[in-house]
XYZ file of N, CA, C and O in Angstrom:
780
model
N 0.262 -21.582 -9.479
C 0.468 -21.383 -8.063
C -0.294 -22.457 -7.306
O -1.435 -22.735 -7.600
N 0.330 -23.021 -6.305
C -0.312 -24.060 -5.519
C -1.130 -23.439 -4.409
O -0.766 -22.428 -3.838
N -2.232 -24.081 -4.100
C -3.044 -23.609 -2.983
C -2.463 -24.160 -1.698
O -2.050 -25.303 -1.629
N -2.453 -23.312 -0.676
C -1.924 -23.735 0.610
C -2.948 -23.542 1.700
O -4.062 -23.122 1.456
N -2.511 -23.824 2.911
C -3.432 -23.729 4.026
C -3.499 -22.339 4.624
O -4.519 -21.930 5.129
N -2.410 -21.600 4.621
C -2.377 -20.338 5.351
C -2.211 -19.139 4.464
O -1.963 -19.257 3.264
N -2.355 -17.947 5.052
C -2.242 -16.710 4.310
C -0.868 -16.533 3.669
O -0.748 -15.901 2.638
N 0.178 -17.098 4.261
C 1.518 -16.964 3.703
C 1.605 -17.661 2.344
O 2.427 -17.312 1.513
N 0.733 -18.644 2.105
C 0.749 -19.377 0.849
C -0.037 -18.674 -0.253
O -0.064 -19.127 -1.381
N -0.723 -17.581 0.077
C -1.564 -16.902 -0.889
C -1.140 -15.439 -0.975
O -1.731 -14.585 -0.342
N -0.084 -15.136 -1.730
C 0.367 -13.748 -1.811
C -0.646 -12.883 -2.543
O -1.432 -13.378 -3.347
N -0.619 -11.573 -2.255
C -1.541 -10.665 -2.922
C -1.235 -10.548 -4.408
O -2.121 -10.508 -5.229
N 0.040 -10.455 -4.758
C 0.435 -10.298 -6.146
C 1.449 -11.378 -6.499
O 2.323 -11.678 -5.710
N 1.349 -11.924 -7.674
C 2.325 -12.921 -8.113
C 2.390 -12.901 -9.638
O 1.498 -12.421 -10.305
N 3.464 -13.399 -10.169
C 3.649 -13.454 -11.616
C 3.914 -14.890 -12.028
O 4.581 -15.625 -11.316
N 3.384 -15.285 -13.170
C 3.688 -16.589 -13.713
C 4.894 -16.459 -14.626
O 5.019 -15.470 -15.363
N 5.751 -17.442 -14.583
C 6.943 -17.404 -15.401
C 6.562 -17.395 -16.880
O 5.668 -18.124 -17.315
N 7.219 -16.539 -17.652
C 6.952 -16.449 -19.075
C 5.774 -15.550 -19.429
O 5.453 -15.377 -20.589
N 5.112 -14.982 -18.432
C 3.979 -14.090 -18.676
C 4.409 -12.657 -18.390
O 5.194 -12.406 -17.487
N 3.857 -11.730 -19.137
C 4.215 -10.331 -18.924
C 3.275 -9.642 -17.951
O 3.633 -8.650 -17.359
N 2.050 -10.120 -17.791
C 1.084 -9.494 -16.889
C 1.266 -10.024 -15.478
O 1.489 -11.216 -15.273
N 1.164 -9.149 -14.515
C 1.202 -9.575 -13.115
C -0.231 -9.931 -12.728
O -1.159 -9.162 -12.946
N -0.414 -11.106 -12.170
C -1.742 -11.627 -11.863
C -2.061 -11.361 -10.393
O -1.214 -11.510 -9.525
N -3.307 -10.989 -10.137
C -3.774 -10.707 -8.780
C -4.942 -11.625 -8.479
O -5.768 -11.898 -9.346
N -4.994 -12.102 -7.232
C -6.105 -12.947 -6.801
C -6.811 -12.250 -5.643
O -6.176 -11.872 -4.677
N -8.134 -12.061 -5.745
C -8.875 -11.494 -4.613
C -9.127 -12.616 -3.604
O -8.865 -13.787 -3.897
N -9.647 -12.263 -2.430
C -9.814 -13.290 -1.401
C -10.905 -14.300 -1.725
O -11.010 -15.328 -1.078
N -11.696 -14.050 -2.763
C -12.671 -15.044 -3.198
C -12.114 -15.944 -4.295
O -12.794 -16.844 -4.760
N -10.868 -15.658 -4.715
C -10.205 -16.518 -5.675
C -10.243 -16.048 -7.114
O -9.714 -16.720 -7.995
N -10.866 -14.910 -7.397
C -10.908 -14.408 -8.768
C -9.526 -13.940 -9.197
O -8.799 -13.333 -8.426
N -9.174 -14.215 -10.446
C -7.876 -13.818 -10.991
C -8.068 -12.787 -12.095
O -8.981 -12.895 -12.907
N -7.183 -11.774 -12.117
C -7.199 -10.772 -13.183
C -5.834 -10.107 -13.209
O -5.026 -10.269 -12.289
N -5.568 -9.348 -14.254
C -4.301 -8.620 -14.350
C -4.260 -7.540 -13.273
O -5.284 -6.945 -12.932
N -3.071 -7.294 -12.738
C -2.913 -6.291 -11.687
C -3.408 -4.928 -12.161
O -4.037 -4.195 -11.401
N -3.145 -4.593 -13.431
C -3.587 -3.308 -13.970
C -5.106 -3.166 -13.883
O -5.633 -2.093 -13.618
N -5.819 -4.264 -14.100
C -7.277 -4.239 -14.024
C -7.728 -3.970 -12.602
O -8.616 -3.148 -12.357
N -7.111 -4.654 -11.626
C -7.453 -4.426 -10.229
C -7.211 -2.968 -9.856
O -8.017 -2.343 -9.175
N -6.069 -2.427 -10.291
C -5.742 -1.046 -9.935
C -6.671 -0.069 -10.636
O -7.047 0.955 -10.069
N -7.075 -0.364 -11.868
C -7.942 0.540 -12.625
C -9.330 0.646 -12.007
O -9.919 1.722 -11.971
N -9.868 -0.473 -11.533
C -11.219 -0.453 -10.963
C -11.211 -0.329 -9.446
O -12.254 -0.210 -8.832
N -10.034 -0.332 -8.825
C -9.943 -0.170 -7.381
C -10.294 -1.411 -6.585
O -10.647 -1.330 -5.420
N -10.208 -2.560 -7.198
C -10.520 -3.807 -6.512
C -10.749 -4.905 -7.526
O -10.390 -4.789 -8.690
N -11.373 -5.971 -7.089
C -11.636 -7.104 -7.964
C -12.685 -6.722 -9.005
O -13.763 -6.232 -8.647
N -12.413 -6.926 -10.296
C -13.403 -6.563 -11.316
C -14.626 -7.480 -11.322
O -15.629 -7.154 -11.934
N -14.562 -8.608 -10.621
C -15.668 -9.561 -10.611
C -16.579 -9.387 -9.402
O -17.789 -9.447 -9.506
N -15.991 -9.175 -8.231
C -16.806 -9.087 -7.015
C -16.668 -7.748 -6.298
O -17.250 -7.550 -5.234
N -15.837 -6.833 -6.830
C -15.658 -5.483 -6.287
C -15.011 -5.444 -4.908
O -15.085 -4.440 -4.216
N -14.387 -6.532 -4.472
C -13.661 -6.499 -3.208
C -12.324 -5.817 -3.430
O -11.666 -6.016 -4.438
N -11.930 -4.997 -2.454
C -10.664 -4.275 -2.548
C -9.544 -5.125 -1.967
O -9.803 -6.064 -1.207
N -8.280 -4.796 -2.284
C -7.165 -5.538 -1.678
C -7.203 -5.478 -0.157
O -6.864 -6.433 0.514
N -7.646 -4.354 0.407
C -7.743 -4.250 1.860
C -8.726 -5.248 2.438
O -8.494 -5.832 3.496
N -9.842 -5.463 1.734
C -10.812 -6.451 2.186
C -10.217 -7.846 2.112
O -10.487 -8.691 2.950
N -9.380 -8.092 1.110
C -8.740 -9.397 0.986
C -7.783 -9.625 2.135
O -7.762 -10.689 2.741
N -7.004 -8.604 2.468
C -6.076 -8.730 3.589
C -6.855 -8.996 4.875
O -6.491 -9.858 5.674
N -7.962 -8.259 5.074
C -8.779 -8.466 6.271
C -9.356 -9.875 6.305
O -9.390 -10.518 7.353
N -9.786 -10.380 5.150
C -10.347 -11.737 5.098
C -9.281 -12.782 5.398
O -9.536 -13.752 6.109
N -8.082 -12.560 4.869
C -6.996 -13.507 5.130
C -6.638 -13.499 6.615
O -6.441 -14.549 7.223
N -6.596 -12.309 7.205
C -6.292 -12.220 8.646
C -7.394 -12.872 9.479
O -7.122 -13.551 10.459
N -8.644 -12.663 9.084
C -9.755 -13.285 9.807
C -9.690 -14.801 9.691
O -9.936 -15.521 10.664
N -9.319 -15.295 8.502
C -9.185 -16.738 8.298
C -8.078 -17.279 9.207
O -8.242 -18.310 9.857
N -6.964 -16.545 9.275
C -5.858 -16.949 10.128
C -6.274 -16.926 11.595
O -5.966 -17.839 12.358
N -7.004 -15.900 11.992
C -7.471 -15.768 13.376
C -8.388 -16.942 13.735
O -8.301 -17.508 14.815
N -9.265 -17.327 12.791
C -10.193 -18.422 13.040
C -9.513 -19.771 13.150
O -10.029 -20.687 13.784
N -8.353 -19.921 12.535
C -7.645 -21.207 12.574
C -6.849 -21.415 13.857
O -6.436 -22.521 14.144
N -6.607 -20.336 14.561
C -5.813 -20.470 15.783
C -6.573 -21.291 16.822
O -7.781 -21.156 16.979
N -5.838 -22.099 17.533
C -6.433 -22.885 18.606
C -6.154 -22.155 19.916
O -5.012 -21.935 20.299
N -7.246 -21.729 20.568
C -7.096 -21.008 21.820
C -7.936 -21.682 22.892
O -9.025 -22.171 22.611
N -7.459 -21.665 24.119
C -8.276 -22.199 25.207
C -9.564 -21.386 25.362
O -9.582 -20.199 25.085
N -10.628 -22.036 25.806
C -11.938 -21.400 25.912
C -11.917 -20.181 26.821
O -12.542 -19.177 26.534
N -11.203 -20.244 27.956
C -11.193 -19.103 28.868
C -10.500 -17.894 28.252
O -10.867 -16.767 28.497
N -9.486 -18.135 27.410
C -8.811 -17.028 26.739
C -9.682 -16.468 25.624
O -9.613 -15.287 25.309
N -10.506 -17.302 25.008
C -11.368 -16.853 23.924
C -12.347 -15.802 24.425
O -12.527 -14.771 23.791
N -12.977 -16.050 25.550
C -13.943 -15.096 26.088
C -13.262 -13.768 26.392
O -13.796 -12.699 26.088
N -12.073 -13.807 26.963
C -11.334 -12.589 27.274
C -10.931 -11.865 25.997
O -11.077 -10.650 25.896
N -10.446 -12.603 25.005
C -10.030 -12.003 23.737
C -11.230 -11.393 23.011
O -11.128 -10.296 22.462
N -12.370 -12.102 23.015
C -13.560 -11.571 22.353
C -14.052 -10.304 23.044
O -14.421 -9.337 22.389
N -14.049 -10.290 24.375
C -14.476 -9.125 25.132
C -13.551 -7.944 24.824
O -14.001 -6.831 24.590
N -12.256 -8.219 24.801
C -11.275 -7.163 24.502
C -11.471 -6.630 23.086
O -11.384 -5.428 22.860
N -11.750 -7.515 22.147
C -11.990 -7.093 20.766
C -13.165 -6.118 20.696
O -13.086 -5.072 20.060
N -14.272 -6.448 21.362
C -15.440 -5.579 21.324
C -15.175 -4.253 22.031
O -15.690 -3.214 21.635
N -14.354 -4.265 23.074
C -13.951 -3.015 23.724
C -13.166 -2.144 22.742
O -13.388 -0.936 22.652
N -12.254 -2.774 22.003
C -11.450 -2.035 21.032
C -12.316 -1.493 19.896
O -12.088 -0.374 19.418
N -13.294 -2.271 19.450
C -14.205 -1.793 18.414
C -14.972 -0.570 18.919
O -15.127 0.423 18.203
N -15.420 -0.612 20.168
C -16.126 0.540 20.752
C -15.246 1.771 20.805
O -15.676 2.874 20.460
N -13.981 1.583 21.225
C -13.049 2.714 21.275
C -12.776 3.254 19.874
O -12.712 4.466 19.666
N -12.610 2.355 18.909
C -12.362 2.783 17.534
C -13.539 3.551 16.958
O -13.350 4.567 16.276
N -14.752 3.098 17.223
C -15.944 3.787 16.748
C -16.027 5.185 17.337
O -16.349 6.157 16.640
N -15.709 5.297 18.618
C -15.717 6.605 19.268
C -14.690 7.540 18.633
O -14.966 8.721 18.384
N -13.504 7.019 18.324
C -12.472 7.839 17.678
C -12.901 8.293 16.290
O -12.667 9.445 15.906
N -13.534 7.398 15.523
C -14.007 7.767 14.193
C -15.058 8.871 14.291
O -15.025 9.851 13.539
N -15.978 8.758 15.237
C -17.003 9.783 15.409
C -16.386 11.118 15.827
O -16.811 12.173 15.363
N -15.368 11.069 16.686
C -14.684 12.304 17.088
C -13.943 12.917 15.913
O -13.918 14.136 15.755
N -13.323 12.077 15.067
C -12.602 12.587 13.901
C -13.559 13.288 12.948
O -13.220 14.327 12.374
N -14.758 12.736 12.753
C -15.759 13.380 11.901
C -16.125 14.749 12.458
O -16.250 15.723 11.724
N -16.314 14.815 13.767
C -16.729 16.063 14.399
C -15.627 17.117 14.358
O -15.920 18.307 14.256
N -14.369 16.714 14.401
C -13.263 17.662 14.448
C -13.236 18.536 13.204
O -13.001 19.747 13.287
N -13.474 17.979 12.027
C -13.443 18.772 10.802
C -14.521 19.853 10.823
O -14.257 20.992 10.434
N -15.708 19.518 11.295
C -16.754 20.524 11.419
C -16.390 21.553 12.491
O -16.617 22.751 12.315
N -15.829 21.103 13.605
C -15.459 22.032 14.673
C -14.396 23.015 14.206
O -14.466 24.209 14.509
N -13.403 22.524 13.446
C -12.391 23.423 12.894
C -13.025 24.407 11.912
O -12.674 25.590 11.888
N -13.962 23.939 11.102
C -14.666 24.832 10.185
C -15.466 25.892 10.914
O -15.486 27.065 10.510
N -16.125 25.500 12.025
C -16.886 26.468 12.817
C -15.953 27.515 13.440
O -16.278 28.705 13.477
N -14.782 27.069 13.930
C -13.801 28.020 14.462
C -13.354 29.005 13.391
O -13.244 30.207 13.636
N -13.087 28.481 12.197
C -12.646 29.335 11.090
C -13.737 30.340 10.713
O -13.431 31.496 10.394
N -15.001 29.931 10.781
C -16.105 30.860 10.501
C -16.166 31.962 11.552
O -16.476 33.114 11.228
N -15.886 31.605 12.797
C -15.877 32.617 13.861
C -14.747 33.622 13.654
O -14.916 34.816 13.890
N -13.592 33.137 13.211
C -12.436 34.003 13.006
C -12.613 34.880 11.775
O -12.355 36.081 11.790
N -13.067 34.282 10.669
C -13.214 35.008 9.407
C -14.440 34.491 8.672
O -14.359 33.540 7.894
N -15.612 35.102 8.912
C -16.844 34.643 8.254
C -16.762 34.755 6.741
O -16.032 35.586 6.206
N -17.545 33.929 6.069
C -17.605 33.970 4.604
C -18.452 35.151 4.143
O -19.386 35.559 4.827
N -18.116 35.684 2.958
C -18.964 36.648 2.282
C -19.024 38.033 2.862
O -19.970 38.763 2.593
N -18.067 38.435 3.656
C -18.103 39.791 4.190
C -17.482 40.795 3.231
O -17.537 41.987 3.463
N -16.852 40.318 2.157
C -16.338 41.182 1.121
C -15.146 42.026 1.520
O -14.857 43.024 0.894
N -14.455 41.640 2.553
C -13.288 42.411 2.954
C -12.032 41.587 2.747
O -12.045 40.373 2.881
N -10.962 42.256 2.421
C -9.682 41.598 2.243
C -8.791 42.035 3.399
O -8.599 43.227 3.613
N -8.305 41.075 4.128
C -7.462 41.384 5.275
C -6.031 41.012 4.966
O -5.769 39.988 4.365
N -5.103 41.842 5.370
C -3.677 41.555 5.204
C -3.030 41.537 6.564
O -3.044 42.559 7.248
N -2.443 40.503 7.018
C -2.559 39.143 6.503
C -3.904 38.531 6.901
O -4.564 39.013 7.803
N -4.265 37.482 6.241
C -5.544 36.815 6.462
C -5.600 36.214 7.862
O -4.680 35.528 8.294
N -6.688 36.507 8.554
C -6.877 35.908 9.886
C -6.983 34.393 9.786
O -6.524 33.670 10.656
N -7.597 33.919 8.692
C -7.730 32.478 8.483
C -6.349 31.837 8.330
O -6.071 30.785 8.900
N -5.467 32.491 7.569
C -4.095 31.997 7.402
C -3.332 31.986 8.710
O -2.573 31.058 9.003
N -3.539 33.020 9.512
C -2.875 33.074 10.821
C -3.374 31.959 11.738
O -2.590 31.332 12.439
N -4.697 31.733 11.720
C -5.260 30.653 12.539
C -4.708 29.305 12.103
O -4.313 28.480 12.936
N -4.664 29.079 10.792
C -4.149 27.809 10.277
C -2.709 27.603 10.726
O -2.337 26.517 11.176
N -1.890 28.644 10.625
C -0.488 28.536 11.045
C -0.385 28.287 12.549
O 0.409 27.466 12.996
N -1.241 28.952 13.313
C -1.199 28.807 14.772
C -1.586 27.403 15.226
O -1.032 26.896 16.201
N -2.528 26.767 14.522
C -2.958 25.424 14.930
C -2.172 24.335 14.219
O -2.374 23.156 14.478
N -1.295 24.717 13.275
C -0.425 23.738 12.625
C -1.048 22.994 11.467
O -0.816 21.798 11.301
N -1.845 23.692 10.678
C -2.423 23.045 9.502
C -2.330 23.975 8.300
O -2.024 25.150 8.430
N -2.605 23.417 7.120
C -2.527 24.201 5.893
C -3.727 25.148 5.801
O -4.865 24.748 6.090
N -3.506 26.384 5.367
C -4.617 27.321 5.207
C -5.689 26.812 4.238
O -6.878 27.043 4.464
N -5.295 26.115 3.180
C -6.277 25.602 2.216
C -7.208 24.586 2.872
O -8.416 24.566 2.588
N -6.670 23.748 3.759
C -7.517 22.760 4.452
C -8.503 23.464 5.379
O -9.693 23.123 5.402
N -8.021 24.442 6.120
C -8.896 25.168 7.035
C -9.960 25.939 6.259
O -11.119 25.997 6.680
N -9.596 26.497 5.101
C -10.573 27.209 4.274
C -11.653 26.249 3.768
O -12.837 26.604 3.702
N -11.257 25.020 3.443
C -12.247 24.023 2.993
C -13.173 23.639 4.140
O -14.388 23.526 3.960
N -12.617 23.433 5.332
C -13.459 23.120 6.496
C -14.454 24.253 6.740
O -15.618 24.020 7.062
N -13.992 25.496 6.583
C -14.860 26.659 6.794
C -15.979 26.677 5.756
O -17.140 26.928 6.090
N -15.640 26.420 4.492
C -16.648 26.429 3.428
C -17.726 25.374 3.689
O -18.914 25.635 3.554
N -17.301 24.165 4.111
C -18.270 23.091 4.371
C -19.106 23.418 5.608
O -20.326 23.216 5.612
N -18.487 23.970 6.642
C -19.232 24.348 7.845
C -20.249 25.435 7.534
O -21.361 25.429 8.079
N -19.900 26.358 6.639
C -20.837 27.418 6.259
C -22.016 26.850 5.466
O -23.152 27.321 5.602
N -21.762 25.840 4.645
C -22.830 25.231 3.842
C -23.758 24.370 4.690
O -24.908 24.139 4.302
N -23.243 23.888 5.841
C -24.027 22.999 6.681
C -24.125 23.562 8.096
O -23.296 23.246 8.952
N -25.136 24.380 8.388
C -25.320 24.841 9.774
C -25.453 23.628 10.708
O -25.867 22.551 10.283
N -25.112 23.823 11.961
C -25.051 22.701 12.910
C -26.352 21.906 12.973
O -26.324 20.686 13.090
N -27.489 22.563 12.888
C -28.758 21.838 12.998
C -29.147 21.101 11.720
O -30.109 20.340 11.706
N -28.396 21.292 10.633
C -28.701 20.625 9.366
C -27.751 19.464 9.074
O -27.915 18.757 8.096
N -26.738 19.273 9.894
C -25.754 18.210 9.666
C -26.343 16.859 10.063
O -27.102 16.758 11.015
N -25.940 15.831 9.332
C -26.427 14.480 9.590
C -25.279 13.662 10.179
O -24.265 13.439 9.517
N -25.430 13.214 11.407
C -24.357 12.486 12.088
C -24.103 11.106 11.490
O -23.071 10.507 11.752
N -25.032 10.613 10.676
C -24.837 9.307 10.044
C -24.012 9.399 8.765
O -23.571 8.382 8.244
N -23.815 10.610 8.259
C -23.030 10.813 7.037
C -21.683 11.400 7.409
O -21.577 12.219 8.324
N -20.657 11.006 6.699
C -19.306 11.482 6.988
C -19.137 12.936 6.580
O -19.921 13.486 5.808
N -18.079 13.547 7.098
C -17.759 14.922 6.716
C -17.513 14.990 5.213
O -17.920 15.956 4.556
N -16.857 13.985 4.644
C -16.570 13.974 3.210
C -17.852 13.999 2.389
O -17.917 14.673 1.359
N -18.874 13.280 2.817
C -20.160 13.300 2.110
C -20.758 14.706 2.195
O -21.255 15.246 1.200
N -20.683 15.327 3.384
C -21.169 16.702 3.520
C -20.401 17.634 2.586
O -20.985 18.524 1.973
N -19.084 17.437 2.487
C -18.261 18.293 1.625
C -18.669 18.142 0.164
O -18.766 19.135 -0.567
N -18.923 16.924 -0.278
C -19.312 16.685 -1.667
C -20.679 17.301 -1.954
O -20.896 17.914 -2.998
N -21.614 17.164 -1.002
C -22.979 17.661 -1.206
C -23.138 19.145 -0.862
O -24.242 19.683 -0.981
N -22.071 19.821 -0.455
C -22.163 21.220 -0.003
C -22.769 22.143 -1.051
O -23.432 23.120 -0.711
N -22.566 21.863 -2.319
C -23.102 22.714 -3.373
C -24.442 22.266 -3.932
O -24.972 22.900 -4.844
N -25.004 21.200 -3.406
C -26.285 20.693 -3.908
C -27.412 21.628 -3.469
O -27.490 21.995 -2.298
N -28.296 22.020 -4.395
C -29.362 22.956 -4.027
C -30.338 22.393 -2.985
O -30.905 23.161 -2.206
N -30.540 21.087 -2.948
C -31.465 20.460 -1.991
C -30.711 19.664 -0.924
O -31.210 18.649 -0.439
N -29.512 20.120 -0.572
C -28.647 19.333 0.317
C -29.283 19.031 1.672
O -29.076 17.957 2.218
N -30.064 19.959 2.233
C -30.633 19.731 3.560
C -31.673 18.615 3.541
O -31.834 17.894 4.518
N -32.366 18.464 2.434
C -33.353 17.399 2.302
C -32.688 16.086 1.907
O -32.959 15.035 2.484
N -31.774 16.168 0.936
C -31.175 14.950 0.375
C -30.306 14.207 1.399
O -30.244 12.984 1.392
N -29.652 14.931 2.309
C -28.763 14.275 3.287
C -29.551 13.350 4.217
O -29.018 12.367 4.722
N -30.836 13.643 4.408
C -31.671 12.817 5.290
C -32.351 11.665 4.574
O -33.097 10.905 5.183
N -32.091 11.523 3.274
C -32.659 10.428 2.485
C -31.536 9.725 1.729
O -31.397 9.894 0.516
N -30.738 8.931 2.437
C -29.604 8.266 1.789
C -30.069 7.225 0.778
O -31.156 6.673 0.898
N -29.246 6.983 -0.220
C -29.593 5.955 -1.211
C -29.619 4.565 -0.573
O -28.919 4.310 0.408
N -30.420 3.693 -1.141
C -30.532 2.324 -0.620
C -29.798 1.318 -1.488
O -29.639 0.168 -1.108
N -29.366 1.715 -2.683
C -28.656 0.830 -3.602
C -27.299 1.415 -3.927
O -27.194 2.636 -4.053
N -26.249 0.707 -4.078
C -26.135 -0.743 -3.954
C -26.144 -1.196 -2.503
O -26.414 -2.340 -2.219
N -25.851 -0.285 -1.562
C -26.005 -0.631 -0.149
C -26.557 0.599 0.547
O -26.310 1.734 0.124
N -27.322 0.424 1.627
C -27.947 1.566 2.282
C -26.918 2.487 2.934
O -25.918 2.037 3.484
N -27.180 3.777 2.860
C -26.319 4.763 3.504
C -25.505 5.561 2.508
O -25.365 5.191 1.347
N -24.979 6.679 2.998
C -24.186 7.564 2.154
C -22.755 7.087 2.038
O -22.131 6.741 3.026
N -22.259 7.076 0.815
C -20.837 6.888 0.542
C -20.417 8.086 -0.305
O -21.261 8.821 -0.832
N -19.124 8.288 -0.439
C -18.638 9.397 -1.269
C -19.094 9.225 -2.712
O -19.486 10.194 -3.365
N -19.074 8.003 -3.212
C -19.505 7.760 -4.588
C -20.985 8.060 -4.765
O -21.398 8.647 -5.773
N -21.808 7.699 -3.782
C -23.240 8.003 -3.855
C -23.467 9.507 -3.830
O -24.330 10.025 -4.545
N -22.677 10.230 -3.044
C -22.796 11.693 -2.991
C -22.402 12.316 -4.326
O -23.044 13.247 -4.810
N -21.338 11.786 -4.946
C -20.910 12.305 -6.269
C -22.009 12.057 -7.304
O -22.279 12.892 -8.160
N -22.643 10.876 -7.240
C -23.732 10.560 -8.162
C -24.893 11.524 -7.963
O -25.485 12.008 -8.938
N -25.216 11.835 -6.718
C -26.299 12.795 -6.424
C -25.951 14.173 -6.969
O -26.815 14.877 -7.497
N -24.688 14.564 -6.873
C -24.272 15.867 -7.413
C -24.362 15.888 -8.930
O -24.772 16.892 -9.509
N -23.977 14.783 -9.573
C -24.046 14.736 -11.038
C -25.489 14.797 -11.540
O -25.759 15.363 -12.593
N -26.400 14.224 -10.767
C -27.798 14.185 -11.217
C -28.565 15.465 -10.886
O -29.688 15.634 -11.315
N -27.952 16.373 -10.123
C -28.675 17.606 -9.763
C -28.508 18.663 -10.841
O -27.596 18.674 -11.610
């Protein structure tokens, strides 16, 4: 494959004639079989995912564009406004899962030992337009994490993974520092395996 100047010249997946393996190139240029990339969820050499490669290619393309200086300042300002709006939406999305779980706890608390026909939780799920199993999971996680014990720096998914950890209230406030600081789902799974 020839190297080109733009992202159009660097496809995510390509095959060499006469070869049976489909070859993948990450945005740093590492080559491996497509099956290997899919098995490890990204580049086996640098751990970059295909999404990161697409983002890098788009950023490279964005950097090559020639724009007048006055438009650059406006575009940069708009970009930061959009990042702020996106961050706010992500934070609201995290809070919504806990809020739905808290509502479900109000409707049908855990551990009361009663069987209701039909289930109030099922009725609530149907009324709000979601699956009862999802609402039951939100309720279970909300019950495991009282509002004053939740960590706003950790995602709802991390809270869900750590919900059964015996020291969850302490551990959530001490995120791992390796391989990168902060909680990820994989770090939470590792903490659960080691408990």
